[in-house]
Each structure stands twice: as structure tokens, then as C-alpha cells.
Amino acid sequence: MKALRYYDRGHIQLDDVPEPEVGPGELKVEIEWCGICGSDIHEYLGGPISVPVGAPHPYTGVQAPVTLGHEVSAVITEVGEGVDGFDTGERVTVEALLRDDECAQCQAGNHNMCSNLHVYGYSWPGGGGFARYSVIPAYATHKIPASVAPECAALVEPLAVGLHALKQAGFQAGQDALVLGGGPIGLMVTVGLKAAGARTIVVSEPSARRREAAVRAGADRAVDPVSEDLDAALAEVTGGKADVVFEVAGVPASWKSAMSSVRPHGTVCNVAAWEAPVSFNPNHLLFTEARLTGSLGYLGEFADAIALLSDGGLDPSWMVTRTVDLDHAVEDGFDAIVKDRDEFIKVLVRP
Ligand SMILES: [Zn+2]
């Protein structure tokens, strides 16, 4: 079968590889859709970050070339030994953050902080989502109800990231929220805030296309931080500042806004992965008694995300702005996004 594999920075290619074989505790799946994540683009342009290149992953032994892709909608084709509760033909998705279930962090329930963290589509031996078949661990697999479209199933993973950020920020219904950055994760945070009953949501985002998307996702106001006064816009909408601020942009200007936009006793939650350190005056925390926290991936929010898409009636499939076949995933997917990132929200690959 064909698989889109990562070799090193700037080097991904379609290879012919053998189909992966299902092992104990695993499921073999046929991939229906797999989203291109911002992390995949990061890995392509600025990596290697998560793919072990030149040396094996200390826990899984995997090293490049590896099959990329972790935002999947898939159908079970084979059930491995010792797996209960799953059948062939069932539609599923899988958590990308994988664990050893043994270390102190796992024992404490902090699976996203596992000392042997490994990632589906980066450092997992069963292949990734940019291939027709893949093998996934049953413990991290979630069933998708028939009421959820396959395209939406591929959005469960990024939606779970957004929902975890709300939890980490301690968000409560009725609060005023500011989201800095309107990329796919910023939009998932926005969708989550809307569903969870935010009083007001302001999104700060320089791209006009993404500002439009932010309003569609539920923002009361989408502000261009380059040409508009964010503080003034926030004051107009909230009557002051924000109770919770989500930093999803990862650039120094937005960090500054995060610090100046939070209310006394509010919370700033960093969701972004940064390419460089940023300068920071702790007096911002002194004079506001604000809390500063972070959010990595998810911890139990897959079930919440799936419930929102099925019982909650949430349909974020409008975020899919392009679909491509695996044969054209490099040119029309990765390279197209690199050339004009603002043009796309979510690109799905069909293997
Ligand atoms: Zn662990």
C-alpha cells in the first residue's frame, strides 16, 4: 500500500510499504479520512520535532521514515488478540497521545504527561493515518456513533485539544473569553466555548479568512490585532477584560496581549507550541493575581468531543476547506498549506 512518510525536514514522500500487521491489544483499521494537523506542517517545515530522526524513539524504537497522520476517521478491519468490545466494520477514531500506563504520571492519571509519551503518526510502530491501513492500540480507540459523519470523526482529535484547554483554564459558563489565534485549534477552542456557554467570545486573528471562520465558530467579535485596537474591542464586548484568555498563536505580540487582556483573578492558558522563548514580566501576575497555566493535548476529552458531535448536534465539518487524495497529498495538501496557510482551515486526506 501507499503511505505518506516523513524522512526529515522538508522531506516527505509517498512510499510503497507493506500493510501493518495487527498485534495483541491492537486493531487494524482502514482509514477513511485523515486531517493535516498544524503539527504535521511544523514537522515538515521546522522539524524534526516529534518524529525520531537518526535515533530510535526510546520507548517504541520507531525512527524515520514514519507514516504521518493522526487525525483519523477509520473503520475496523481486524481485531487483535485479547481485544474486547470492538468489532470489524465499526467506525472509530484514536487518541494520538499514547502512553505506557506504568510510569508515575500515568499512575496518577496524568496520561498526557507520560514519561514514555509516544504519538500516533509520529513515533508509533503501527503506521499513521496517511495510508490506507493502520494498526492502532485498542485502549486509545473510540467508537464513532452513526450520527456523526466520517469527516467530523476526523475532527474529534483537534476538538478534544480545544476542550482540554477549556478544562485547564477552569472555564465556567457565563465567563468572557478571549482567544488569541484563529487557526484550527483556536477555532476548536471557540466552538467549545460557545457550546459550554461563554457569555462573550472575542477572537484575535490577523487573517481575514480566519476571522470570518471565528465568527462562524461562535465569536461575538473577531478582531484584527494589526489594524485594530484589541484592548478597546475587548472592552466594548465584555465591558472590561477577559476572565479566560487562550494563547493559541505562539507569537510575542499575542503573549503581550494575553497578559494585558486578563481580568484580575482571571486565567491565561497557553495552548500554543512556541518556536522561541518570549520575554515576560511577572509583575503582570503580581498586579492581577491572574493564573497562568498550560494545556497539552487531551486527557479524557475524546468522549466529550464525540458527545458534542453526536448528542450535542455540533457540526464543524464546514472547517474542512479542502479534501485531497493520498496521491496528491504532498502538492495539494502539505505544499499548498505551506504556500498559503491562511487559505485553508482543515485539509483532509483520503487514503
Ligand atoms: Zn506513563
XYZ file of C-alpha atoms and ligand atoms in Angstrom:
352
model
C 0.000 0.000 0.000
C 0.992 3.642 -0.388
C 1.957 5.635 2.681
C 2.998 9.261 3.090
C 6.207 9.076 5.072
C 8.347 11.632 6.871
C 12.111 11.409 6.436
C 13.415 14.746 7.680
C 12.748 18.468 7.475
C 11.301 19.310 4.056
C 11.273 15.660 3.028
C 8.030 13.712 2.892
C 7.171 11.272 0.141
C 4.750 8.577 -0.947
C 6.299 5.134 -0.500
C 5.135 1.596 -1.129
C 5.107 -0.163 2.235
C 3.733 -3.475 3.487
C 0.369 -3.401 5.274
C 0.881 -3.314 9.051
C 0.024 -6.485 10.957
C -2.293 -6.395 13.926
C -0.797 -7.432 17.276
C -2.304 -8.254 20.669
C -4.335 -5.374 22.093
C -4.494 -3.693 18.699
C -6.977 -3.027 15.911
C -6.274 -2.931 12.206
C -8.253 -0.150 10.545
C -8.922 1.170 7.063
C -8.528 4.947 7.097
C -11.424 6.938 5.643
C -10.089 10.443 6.272
C -7.024 11.903 7.940
C -6.621 15.614 8.653
C -3.384 17.503 8.104
C -2.560 18.970 11.527
C -0.611 22.164 12.163
C 1.923 19.915 13.927
C 2.420 17.947 10.692
C 3.211 21.203 8.871
C 5.539 22.219 11.746
C 7.303 18.859 11.460
C 7.624 19.298 7.680
C 8.898 22.897 7.778
C 10.786 23.129 11.065
C 11.199 19.534 12.239
C 12.117 17.005 13.231
C 10.216 17.751 16.455
C 8.137 14.661 17.253
C 9.461 12.183 14.687
C 12.627 10.399 15.872
C 15.170 11.012 13.089
C 18.591 9.340 13.191
C 17.950 7.563 16.501
C 15.115 5.314 17.660
C 12.353 6.510 19.981
C 13.474 5.389 23.467
C 10.181 3.619 24.187
C 8.785 2.397 20.829
C 12.051 2.030 18.909
C 10.480 3.786 15.920
C 12.569 6.073 13.736
C 12.167 7.899 10.429
C 10.908 7.228 7.846
C 7.493 7.061 9.567
C 3.958 7.295 8.210
C 2.465 10.622 9.271
C -1.154 11.418 10.120
C -3.075 11.261 13.393
C -6.484 12.959 12.943
C -8.340 9.956 11.618
C -11.708 8.553 10.837
C -11.331 4.802 10.268
C -13.219 1.516 10.047
C -12.053 -1.621 11.882
C -10.972 -4.447 9.536
C -9.299 -6.768 12.046
C -9.441 -7.225 15.815
C -6.240 -8.243 17.573
C -5.858 -10.913 20.237
C -7.226 -10.041 23.660
C -9.306 -7.071 22.467
C -12.884 -6.938 23.757
C -15.643 -4.544 22.847
C -14.694 -3.825 19.239
C -15.931 -5.423 16.014
C -14.963 -5.272 12.370
C -16.970 -2.695 10.410
C -17.214 -0.240 13.320
C -16.167 3.379 12.708
C -13.574 4.661 15.166
C -11.029 7.356 15.869
C -7.907 7.181 18.003
C -6.144 9.361 20.550
C -2.779 10.404 19.151
C -1.067 10.744 22.547
C -0.080 7.231 23.617
C 1.273 6.069 26.956
C 2.994 3.273 28.840
C 0.332 3.143 31.592
C 3.095 2.343 34.096
C 5.060 5.469 34.982
C 4.317 7.698 37.973
C 2.429 10.222 35.831
C 0.247 7.504 34.300
C -0.378 6.032 37.754
C -1.529 9.486 38.863
C -3.906 9.647 35.893
C -1.882 12.283 34.018
C -1.620 10.241 30.831
C -0.762 13.243 28.669
C 2.344 13.736 30.845
C 3.520 10.102 30.491
C 7.316 9.745 30.863
C 7.234 7.454 27.819
C 4.812 9.522 25.776
C 4.690 8.439 22.132
C 2.455 9.674 19.382
C 0.334 8.007 16.732
C 1.508 9.252 13.346
C 4.967 10.280 14.684
C 6.535 7.626 16.863
C 4.102 4.697 16.892
C 5.102 1.480 15.100
C 1.682 0.704 13.537
C 1.837 3.427 10.886
C -0.215 6.604 10.681
C -3.316 7.993 9.032
C -1.818 8.929 5.674
C -2.040 5.341 4.398
C -4.908 3.018 3.553
C -4.354 0.741 6.541
C -3.007 1.341 10.007
C -2.779 -0.508 13.296
C -3.905 1.320 16.441
C -3.910 0.465 20.168
C -7.404 -0.569 21.318
C -7.032 1.249 24.670
C -6.824 4.607 22.854
C -9.588 3.864 20.325
C -13.058 5.442 20.481
C -16.197 4.386 18.615
C -17.943 6.957 16.460
C -21.774 6.866 16.510
C -23.540 6.506 13.141
C -24.999 10.017 13.523
C -21.513 11.556 13.159
C -20.275 11.995 9.571
C -16.869 10.428 8.768
C -15.449 13.898 8.019
C -16.477 15.021 11.520
C -14.865 11.948 13.059
C -11.529 13.206 11.697
C -12.111 16.438 13.659
C -12.559 14.731 17.043
C -8.840 14.910 17.861
C -8.430 18.694 17.360
C -11.800 19.304 19.067
C -10.570 17.319 22.092
C -7.497 19.580 22.200
C -9.812 22.602 22.333
C -11.988 21.111 25.070
C -8.963 20.197 27.202
C -7.827 23.832 27.042
C -11.211 24.921 28.478
C -10.775 22.472 31.324
C -7.200 23.564 32.026
C -8.306 27.216 32.078
C -11.048 26.350 34.576
C -13.595 27.914 32.211
C -17.122 28.348 33.635
C -20.343 29.113 31.759
C -21.109 32.825 31.764
C -17.475 33.940 31.549
C -15.943 36.277 28.984
C -13.264 34.639 26.844
C -10.510 35.885 24.578
C -8.905 33.533 22.043
C -5.607 34.718 20.580
C -5.171 32.981 17.208
C -7.867 31.722 14.819
C -6.154 28.654 13.342
C -7.779 25.219 13.589
C -7.116 24.829 17.335
C -8.172 28.418 18.097
C -11.404 27.680 16.228
C -11.918 24.454 18.187
C -11.438 26.392 21.447
C -14.019 28.903 20.163
C -16.509 26.173 19.211
C -16.011 24.612 22.656
C -16.506 27.944 24.450
C -19.734 28.568 22.539
C -21.048 25.096 23.365
C -20.053 25.481 27.027
C -21.967 28.749 27.453
C -19.425 31.573 27.281
C -21.037 34.963 27.876
C -18.881 36.578 25.190
C -16.074 35.352 22.938
C -13.544 37.627 21.237
C -11.032 36.141 18.787
C -7.882 37.985 17.751
C -6.575 36.908 14.337
C -4.741 38.815 11.570
C -6.114 36.738 8.641
C -9.474 37.960 7.266
C -10.466 34.462 6.162
C -9.811 33.098 9.630
C -11.683 35.974 11.281
C -14.731 35.026 9.209
C -14.296 31.439 10.374
C -14.001 32.578 14.007
C -17.379 34.325 13.792
C -18.872 31.183 12.258
C -17.341 29.181 15.118
C -19.169 31.373 17.626
C -17.072 34.503 18.251
C -19.070 37.634 19.072
C -16.274 39.704 17.612
C -13.189 38.830 15.546
C -10.505 41.478 15.782
C -7.526 42.155 13.514
C -4.778 42.843 16.096
C -2.625 44.539 13.438
C -5.054 47.246 12.300
C -7.478 47.372 15.267
C -7.115 48.167 18.976
C -7.680 44.792 20.661
C -7.994 46.257 24.182
C -10.679 48.680 23.023
C -12.581 45.992 21.114
C -12.421 43.655 24.124
C -13.693 46.432 26.411
C -16.584 47.111 24.026
C -17.682 43.493 24.005
C -17.014 42.488 27.629
C -17.228 45.815 29.417
C -13.626 45.316 30.520
C -11.223 42.440 30.178
C -11.480 38.665 29.767
C -11.954 36.063 32.519
C -10.102 33.464 30.468
C -7.502 34.074 27.768
C -6.343 31.312 25.436
C -2.935 31.838 23.831
C -3.091 29.805 20.615
C -0.922 31.993 18.370
C 2.544 31.442 19.842
C 3.981 34.824 18.839
C 5.417 37.548 21.133
C 2.748 40.140 20.229
C -0.081 37.834 21.256
C 1.692 36.897 24.517
C 1.754 40.593 25.372
C -1.969 40.802 24.616
C -2.635 37.745 26.765
C -1.031 39.446 29.755
C -2.767 42.795 29.270
C -6.209 41.332 28.494
C -6.792 39.143 31.521
C -9.018 40.334 34.363
C -7.795 40.309 37.969
C -8.090 36.697 39.204
C -8.583 35.544 35.608
C -6.664 32.786 33.834
C -4.263 32.748 30.904
C -3.907 29.335 29.304
C -1.077 28.635 26.862
C -2.164 26.158 24.183
C 0.407 27.145 21.550
C 3.707 25.403 20.846
C 6.397 28.107 20.694
C 9.351 28.216 18.339
C 11.326 30.598 20.574
C 11.221 31.866 24.177
C 9.330 35.078 24.873
C 10.108 37.819 27.377
C 7.687 38.065 30.257
C 7.233 40.438 33.180
C 5.925 38.512 36.218
C 4.503 41.801 37.550
C 1.528 41.111 35.260
C 0.672 38.242 37.597
C 1.539 40.239 40.715
C -0.862 43.062 39.910
C -3.733 40.882 38.664
C -3.319 37.731 40.787
C -4.111 36.004 37.482
C -3.317 32.344 36.995
C -1.035 31.194 34.209
C -1.403 27.616 33.019
C -0.850 25.360 30.009
C -2.766 22.746 28.057
C -1.214 19.791 26.254
C -3.348 17.571 24.038
C -6.191 15.975 25.965
C -6.957 13.849 28.958
C -10.326 12.166 28.654
C -11.889 14.772 26.340
C -12.340 12.406 23.356
C -15.601 11.189 24.885
C -16.745 14.801 25.447
C -15.853 15.724 21.849
C -17.717 12.730 20.411
C -20.757 13.501 22.606
C -20.777 17.112 21.361
C -20.738 15.926 17.742
C -23.467 13.328 18.225
C -25.906 14.305 21.025
C -24.817 17.951 21.037
C -25.546 18.355 17.343
C -22.286 20.223 16.760
C -21.181 20.021 13.111
C -17.794 21.621 12.462
C -17.457 19.990 9.015
C -17.521 23.486 7.462
C -13.934 23.782 8.749
C -12.902 21.272 6.083
C -11.928 23.629 3.281
C -10.282 21.038 1.009
C -10.137 17.289 0.538
C -7.341 15.575 -1.412
C -6.463 12.031 -2.409
C -3.351 10.492 -0.885
C -1.637 10.559 -4.311
C -1.817 14.371 -4.281
C -1.410 14.944 -0.542
C 2.091 16.449 -0.856
C 1.396 19.014 -3.604
C -2.265 19.807 -2.970
C -2.137 19.289 0.796
C 1.175 19.997 2.526
C 2.752 22.269 -0.088
C -0.498 24.155 -0.728
C -0.853 24.874 3.004
C 2.791 25.967 3.262
C 2.319 28.324 0.303
C -0.814 29.962 1.665
C -1.659 28.856 5.182
C -4.433 31.430 5.584
C -6.358 29.984 2.636
C -7.056 26.749 4.466
C -8.613 25.789 7.747
C -8.626 21.993 7.681
C -7.437 19.820 4.805
C -8.489 16.172 4.884
C -6.623 13.433 3.017
C -8.474 10.404 1.658
C -6.147 7.394 1.549
Zn 3.326 6.731 31.576
